CSV table of C-alpha atoms in Angstrom, one decimal:
chain,number,residue,atom,x,y,z
A,8,UNK,CA,123.3,89.9,90.8
A,9,UNK,CA,119.9,88.5,89.8
A,10,UNK,CA,120.2,85.4,87.6
A,11,UNK,CA,116.6,84.4,86.8
A,12,UNK,CA,113.6,86.7,86.9
A,13,UNK,CA,110.0,85.7,87.3
A,14,UNK,CA,107.7,87.9,85.0
A,15,UNK,CA,104.0,87.3,85.5
A,16,UNK,CA,102.0,88.3,82.5
A,17,UNK,CA,98.2,88.6,82.0
A,18,UNK,CA,97.9,90.9,79.0
A,19,UNK,CA,97.0,94.1,81.0
A,20,UNK,CA,98.8,97.4,80.3
A,21,UNK,CA,100.6,97.3,83.7
A,22,UNK,CA,101.7,93.7,83.2
A,23,UNK,CA,103.0,94.5,79.7
A,24,UNK,CA,104.9,97.5,81.0
A,25,UNK,CA,106.5,95.5,83.9
A,26,UNK,CA,107.4,92.6,81.6
A,27,UNK,CA,109.1,94.9,79.1
A,28,UNK,CA,111.1,96.5,81.9
A,29,UNK,CA,111.9,93.1,83.4
A,30,UNK,CA,113.1,91.8,80.0
A,31,UNK,CA,115.3,94.9,79.4
A,32,UNK,CA,116.7,94.5,82.9
A,33,UNK,CA,117.4,90.8,82.4
A,34,UNK,CA,119.3,91.6,79.2
A,35,UNK,CA,121.5,94.2,80.9
A,36,UNK,CA,122.2,91.8,83.8
A,37,UNK,CA,122.7,88.7,81.5
A,38,UNK,CA,119.9,87.0,83.4
A,39,UNK,CA,117.3,84.6,82.2
A,40,UNK,CA,113.5,85.2,82.5
A,41,UNK,CA,110.5,83.0,83.2
A,42,UNK,CA,107.2,84.2,81.9
A,43,UNK,CA,104.3,82.8,83.8
A,44,UNK,CA,100.6,83.1,83.0
A,45,UNK,CA,98.0,81.9,85.5
A,46,UNK,CA,94.9,80.5,83.9
A,47,UNK,CA,91.7,82.2,85.4
A,48,UNK,CA,88.6,80.8,83.7
A,49,UNK,CA,86.3,83.1,85.7
A,50,UNK,CA,87.5,86.0,83.5
A,51,UNK,CA,85.4,84.5,80.8
A,52,UNK,CA,82.1,84.5,82.6
A,53,UNK,CA,80.2,85.3,79.4
A,54,UNK,CA,80.8,81.6,78.4
A,55,UNK,CA,78.3,79.6,80.3
A,56,UNK,CA,80.1,76.3,79.8
A,57,UNK,CA,82.9,75.9,82.3
A,58,UNK,CA,85.0,73.7,80.1
A,59,UNK,CA,84.7,76.2,77.2
A,60,UNK,CA,85.8,79.0,79.5
A,61,UNK,CA,88.8,76.9,80.6
A,62,UNK,CA,89.8,76.2,77.0
A,63,UNK,CA,89.5,79.9,76.1
A,64,UNK,CA,91.7,80.9,79.1
A,65,UNK,CA,94.3,78.3,78.1
A,66,UNK,CA,94.3,79.5,74.5
A,67,UNK,CA,94.7,83.2,75.5
A,68,UNK,CA,97.4,82.3,78.0
A,69,UNK,CA,99.4,80.2,75.5
A,70,UNK,CA,99.2,83.0,72.9
A,71,UNK,CA,100.4,85.6,75.4
A,72,UNK,CA,103.4,83.4,76.5
A,73,UNK,CA,104.3,82.8,72.9
A,74,UNK,CA,104.3,86.5,72.2
A,75,UNK,CA,106.7,87.2,75.1
A,76,UNK,CA,108.9,84.2,74.2
A,77,UNK,CA,109.4,85.8,70.8
A,78,UNK,CA,110.3,89.1,72.3
A,79,UNK,CA,112.8,87.4,74.6
A,80,UNK,CA,114.3,85.6,71.6
A,81,UNK,CA,114.6,88.9,69.7
A,82,UNK,CA,116.4,90.4,72.7
A,83,UNK,CA,118.6,87.4,73.0
A,84,UNK,CA,117.5,86.7,76.5
A,85,UNK,CA,117.2,83.1,77.7
A,86,UNK,CA,113.6,82.4,78.4
A,87,UNK,CA,111.2,79.8,79.8
A,88,UNK,CA,107.4,80.0,79.8
A,89,UNK,CA,104.9,78.3,82.1
A,90,UNK,CA,101.1,78.1,81.9
A,91,UNK,CA,99.7,77.3,85.2
A,92,UNK,CA,96.4,77.4,87.1
A,93,UNK,CA,94.9,78.2,90.5
A,94,UNK,CA,92.6,75.2,90.4
A,95,UNK,CA,94.7,71.9,90.4
A,96,UNK,CA,95.6,70.4,93.8
A,97,UNK,CA,93.4,72.9,95.6
A,98,UNK,CA,95.9,75.8,95.2
A,99,UNK,CA,94.2,78.8,96.8
A,100,UNK,CA,95.2,81.6,94.5
A,101,UNK,CA,97.3,83.4,91.8
A,102,UNK,CA,100.0,84.4,94.2
A,103,UNK,CA,100.6,80.8,95.3
A,104,UNK,CA,100.7,79.6,91.7
A,105,UNK,CA,103.3,82.3,90.9
A,106,UNK,CA,105.3,81.6,94.0
A,107,UNK,CA,105.4,77.9,93.2
A,108,UNK,CA,106.6,78.6,89.7
A,109,UNK,CA,109.3,81.0,91.0
A,110,UNK,CA,110.6,78.5,93.5
A,111,UNK,CA,110.5,75.6,91.0
A,112,UNK,CA,112.5,77.6,88.5
A,113,UNK,CA,114.9,79.1,91.0
A,114,UNK,CA,114.0,82.7,90.4
A,115,UNK,CA,115.6,85.4,92.5
A,116,UNK,CA,113.6,88.4,91.5
A,117,UNK,CA,109.9,89.0,90.7
A,118,UNK,CA,108.9,91.9,88.4
A,119,UNK,CA,105.2,92.8,88.5
A,120,UNK,CA,103.0,95.6,87.4
A,121,UNK,CA,100.6,97.6,89.5
A,122,UNK,CA,97.6,99.6,88.5
A,123,UNK,CA,98.7,102.4,90.8
A,124,UNK,CA,95.2,103.7,91.5
A,125,UNK,CA,95.1,103.5,95.3
A,126,UNK,CA,98.4,101.9,96.2
A,127,UNK,CA,99.4,98.3,96.7
A,128,UNK,CA,96.1,96.9,97.9
A,129,UNK,CA,94.9,97.5,94.3
A,130,UNK,CA,97.7,95.7,92.5
A,131,UNK,CA,97.7,93.8,89.3
A,132,UNK,CA,95.8,90.5,89.5
A,133,UNK,CA,94.0,91.6,92.6
A,134,UNK,CA,96.0,91.4,95.8
A,135,UNK,CA,98.7,89.2,94.3
A,136,UNK,CA,101.6,91.5,95.2
A,137,UNK,CA,100.6,91.5,98.9
A,138,UNK,CA,100.6,87.8,99.1
A,139,UNK,CA,103.8,87.5,97.0
A,140,UNK,CA,105.6,89.8,99.4
A,141,UNK,CA,104.4,87.7,102.3
A,142,UNK,CA,105.2,84.3,100.8
A,143,UNK,CA,107.9,84.6,98.1
A,144,UNK,CA,111.5,84.2,99.1
A,145,UNK,CA,112.6,86.9,96.5
A,146,UNK,CA,112.7,90.6,96.2
A,147,UNK,CA,109.7,92.1,94.5
A,148,UNK,CA,110.0,94.9,91.9
A,149,UNK,CA,106.7,96.8,91.4
A,150,UNK,CA,106.2,98.8,88.3
A,151,UNK,CA,103.3,101.3,88.3
A,152,UNK,CA,101.0,101.3,85.3
A,153,UNK,CA,100.8,105.1,85.5
A,154,UNK,CA,104.3,106.0,86.7
A,155,UNK,CA,107.4,107.2,85.1
A,156,UNK,CA,108.4,106.1,81.6
A,157,UNK,CA,110.0,102.7,82.1
A,158,UNK,CA,113.7,102.8,81.5
A,159,UNK,CA,116.7,101.0,82.9
A,160,UNK,CA,117.7,102.5,86.2
A,161,UNK,CA,120.3,105.2,86.2
A,162,UNK,CA,119.6,106.8,89.6
A,163,UNK,CA,118.7,104.5,92.5
A,164,UNK,CA,117.4,105.7,95.9
A,165,UNK,CA,117.5,103.4,98.9
A,166,UNK,CA,115.8,104.3,102.2
A,167,UNK,CA,118.0,103.4,105.1
A,168,UNK,CA,117.5,103.6,108.9
A,169,UNK,CA,120.2,101.2,110.2
A,170,UNK,CA,117.8,98.3,110.8
A,171,UNK,CA,118.6,94.8,109.5
A,172,UNK,CA,115.7,95.2,107.0
A,173,UNK,CA,117.2,98.3,105.5
A,174,UNK,CA,120.7,96.8,105.6
A,175,UNK,CA,119.6,94.1,103.2
A,176,UNK,CA,117.8,96.6,101.0
A,177,UNK,CA,121.1,98.6,100.9
A,178,UNK,CA,123.0,95.5,99.8
A,179,UNK,CA,120.6,94.9,96.9
A,180,UNK,CA,120.6,98.6,95.9
A,181,UNK,CA,124.4,98.7,95.9
A,182,UNK,CA,124.7,95.6,93.9
A,183,UNK,CA,122.1,96.7,91.4
A,184,UNK,CA,123.7,100.1,91.1
A,185,UNK,CA,127.1,98.5,90.4
A,186,UNK,CA,125.7,96.2,87.8
A,187,UNK,CA,123.9,99.0,86.0
A,188,UNK,CA,126.5,101.6,86.6
A,189,UNK,CA,123.9,103.7,88.3
A,190,UNK,CA,124.2,106.5,90.8
A,191,UNK,CA,123.1,105.4,94.3
A,192,UNK,CA,121.6,107.8,96.8
A,193,UNK,CA,121.1,106.7,100.4
A,194,UNK,CA,118.5,108.7,102.4
A,195,UNK,CA,118.0,108.7,106.1
A,196,UNK,CA,114.9,110.6,107.5
A,197,UNK,CA,115.3,111.9,111.0
A,198,UNK,CA,111.9,111.4,112.8
A,199,UNK,CA,110.3,114.4,114.5
A,200,UNK,CA,110.4,113.8,118.3
A,201,UNK,CA,107.6,116.2,118.9
A,202,UNK,CA,105.2,114.0,117.0
A,203,UNK,CA,106.6,110.9,118.5
A,204,UNK,CA,106.3,112.2,122.1
A,205,UNK,CA,102.7,113.2,121.5
A,206,UNK,CA,101.7,110.0,119.7
A,207,UNK,CA,103.3,108.0,122.5
A,208,UNK,CA,101.5,110.1,125.2
A,209,UNK,CA,104.8,111.1,126.8
A,210,UNK,CA,104.3,114.9,126.7
A,211,UNK,CA,102.6,114.7,130.1
A,212,UNK,CA,105.9,113.9,131.6
A,213,UNK,CA,106.9,117.6,131.3
A,214,UNK,CA,104.7,120.0,133.1
A,215,UNK,CA,106.9,122.9,132.0
A,216,UNK,CA,106.6,123.4,128.2
A,217,UNK,CA,109.9,125.2,128.1
A,218,UNK,CA,111.6,122.2,129.7
A,219,UNK,CA,109.8,119.9,127.1
A,220,UNK,CA,111.0,122.0,124.2
A,221,UNK,CA,114.6,122.1,125.5
A,222,UNK,CA,114.6,118.4,126.0
A,223,UNK,CA,113.2,117.7,122.6
A,224,UNK,CA,115.7,120.1,120.9
A,225,UNK,CA,118.6,118.2,122.6
A,226,UNK,CA,117.3,114.8,121.6
A,227,UNK,CA,116.5,116.0,118.1
A,228,UNK,CA,120.1,117.2,117.7
A,229,UNK,CA,121.3,113.8,118.9
A,230,UNK,CA,119.1,112.0,116.4
A,231,UNK,CA,120.6,114.2,113.6
A,232,UNK,CA,124.1,113.3,114.7
A,233,UNK,CA,123.1,109.7,114.9
A,234,UNK,CA,121.6,109.9,111.4
A,235,UNK,CA,124.8,111.4,110.0
A,236,UNK,CA,126.8,108.5,111.5
A,237,UNK,CA,124.4,105.9,110.1
A,238,UNK,CA,124.7,107.4,106.6
A,239,UNK,CA,128.4,107.6,106.8
A,240,UNK,CA,128.7,104.0,107.7
A,241,UNK,CA,126.1,103.0,105.1
A,242,UNK,CA,128.1,104.7,102.4
A,243,UNK,CA,131.2,103.0,103.5
A,244,UNK,CA,129.5,99.6,103.0
A,245,UNK,CA,128.6,100.4,99.4
A,246,UNK,CA,131.4,98.7,97.4
A,247,UNK,CA,129.7,98.2,94.0
A,248,UNK,CA,128.0,101.5,93.1
A,249,UNK,CA,130.2,103.8,91.0
A,250,UNK,CA,128.9,106.9,92.9
A,251,UNK,CA,127.2,107.1,96.3
A,252,UNK,CA,125.4,110.2,97.6
A,253,UNK,CA,123.9,110.5,101.1
A,254,UNK,CA,120.9,112.6,102.0
A,255,UNK,CA,119.9,113.5,105.6
A,256,UNK,CA,116.4,114.9,105.8
A,257,UNK,CA,114.4,116.0,108.8
A,258,UNK,CA,110.8,114.7,108.9
A,259,UNK,CA,109.5,117.8,110.6
A,260,UNK,CA,105.7,117.6,110.5
A,261,UNK,CA,105.7,115.5,107.4
A,262,UNK,CA,105.4,111.7,107.1
A,263,UNK,CA,108.7,109.9,106.7
A,264,UNK,CA,107.4,108.3,103.5
A,265,UNK,CA,106.6,111.8,102.1
A,266,UNK,CA,110.1,112.9,102.8
A,267,UNK,CA,111.4,109.8,100.9
A,268,UNK,CA,109.3,110.7,98.0
A,269,UNK,CA,110.5,114.2,98.0
A,270,UNK,CA,114.1,113.1,98.0
A,271,UNK,CA,113.4,110.7,95.2
A,272,UNK,CA,112.1,113.6,93.1
A,273,UNK,CA,115.0,115.8,94.0
A,274,UNK,CA,117.5,113.1,93.2
A,275,UNK,CA,115.7,112.3,90.0
A,276,UNK,CA,115.6,108.7,91.1
A,277,UNK,CA,114.0,106.2,88.7
A,278,UNK,CA,114.0,103.4,91.3
A,279,UNK,CA,113.3,103.4,95.1
A,280,UNK,CA,114.5,100.4,97.2
A,281,UNK,CA,112.8,99.7,100.5
A,282,UNK,CA,113.3,96.9,103.1
A,283,UNK,CA,110.3,95.1,104.5
A,284,UNK,CA,109.8,93.3,107.8
A,285,UNK,CA,107.8,90.5,106.1
A,286,UNK,CA,106.4,89.0,109.3
A,287,UNK,CA,102.8,89.3,108.2
A,288,UNK,CA,102.9,90.4,104.6
A,289,UNK,CA,103.2,93.6,102.7
A,290,UNK,CA,99.7,94.8,103.6
A,291,UNK,CA,100.5,94.7,107.3
A,292,UNK,CA,103.9,96.4,106.7
A,293,UNK,CA,102.5,99.1,104.5
A,294,UNK,CA,99.3,100.2,106.1
A,295,UNK,CA,100.1,102.9,108.6
A,296,UNK,CA,103.8,102.7,107.9
A,297,UNK,CA,106.5,104.5,106.0
A,298,UNK,CA,106.2,102.4,102.9
A,299,UNK,CA,102.5,103.0,102.5
A,300,UNK,CA,102.9,106.6,101.4
A,301,UNK,CA,105.9,105.8,99.2
A,302,UNK,CA,104.1,102.9,97.5
A,303,UNK,CA,100.9,104.8,97.0
A,304,UNK,CA,102.3,108.1,95.8
A,305,UNK,CA,105.7,107.5,94.3
A,306,UNK,CA,105.9,107.5,90.5
A,307,UNK,CA,109.0,105.4,90.4
A,308,UNK,CA,109.2,101.6,90.4
A,309,UNK,CA,109.7,100.2,93.9
A,310,UNK,CA,112.0,97.3,94.8
A,311,UNK,CA,110.8,95.7,98.0
A,312,UNK,CA,113.4,93.5,99.8
A,313,UNK,CA,112.2,91.2,102.5
A,314,UNK,CA,114.1,90.0,105.5
A,315,UNK,CA,115.0,86.3,104.6
A,316,UNK,CA,114.8,85.4,108.3
A,317,UNK,CA,111.1,86.2,108.2
A,318,UNK,CA,110.2,83.8,105.4
A,319,UNK,CA,107.1,81.7,106.2
A,320,UNK,CA,106.7,79.5,103.1
A,321,UNK,CA,107.9,76.0,103.9
A,322,UNK,CA,109.5,75.5,100.5
A,323,UNK,CA,111.3,78.9,100.4
A,324,UNK,CA,115.1,78.9,100.5
A,325,UNK,CA,117.0,81.7,102.2
A,326,UNK,CA,118.6,83.8,99.5
A,327,UNK,CA,122.0,85.4,100.1
A,328,UNK,CA,122.6,89.0,99.1
A,329,UNK,CA,123.1,89.5,95.4
A,330,UNK,CA,126.5,88.8,94.1
A,331,UNK,CA,127.2,86.1,96.8
A,332,UNK,CA,126.1,83.1,94.9
């Protein structure tokens, strides 16, 4: 499973909540943690002297890291800390600084907090999570600042559609469920062909509405059967989770993401696992997609698992599925 977690901290409530959850998860998995604070002097704009602002930022950052190092020591979790900056060597931003730290320390999971006001475009430290999802070679666990009470995961839900992206998410969800002895639910949402036909402009192909409805009903039934088969095969590939439950749900006139959220509530899931394409970053993947609604509305933490083949960072190494190290 995960061996070393990157926990960015900036002192904000969402960051504190995510770091606490990450520390508890690391203890349960016998993993090490790396607390990283990125110095941002612009936060101290009231100080007119740039050097004074920089020193203040360093002082606050060091104190924050020392605080979390003590917590890790009390929890008996191996810990490293790093104080870094966005300014040296022309580094463009916080996400890049965090990513460099994660790669340097060999981290295989990032745990970050989100404000949860309007979804991922409004994440902790600006748009850091969006860039981390595009650049980092690791899964990203997002913890909402206003979500469910942070506890170790007992019920995990993974969205599965048979694609390579969801297959990798299934592997991570299964391994995590096994390590935490958690119940794993696998959900497949059958898309509504009526909506697909209309959005694709294909309804004109049928001048007879009765013929159209008959054809749609036949194809919809085929999709349901296909979904049942996909779920059956997915459950068979879960070899670590102590209990696996499959859920087939029709989208109907609802968004697929909405259905996933509904199932998460019904299953009382405290973690949702989703695969991402990762070609152009989380923002591209989320906006107008299934995960947008899940990320913006779900109360649960969300584990985003990228496709390793889509990594774009030159220093990123391809990570094997958890448990195959």
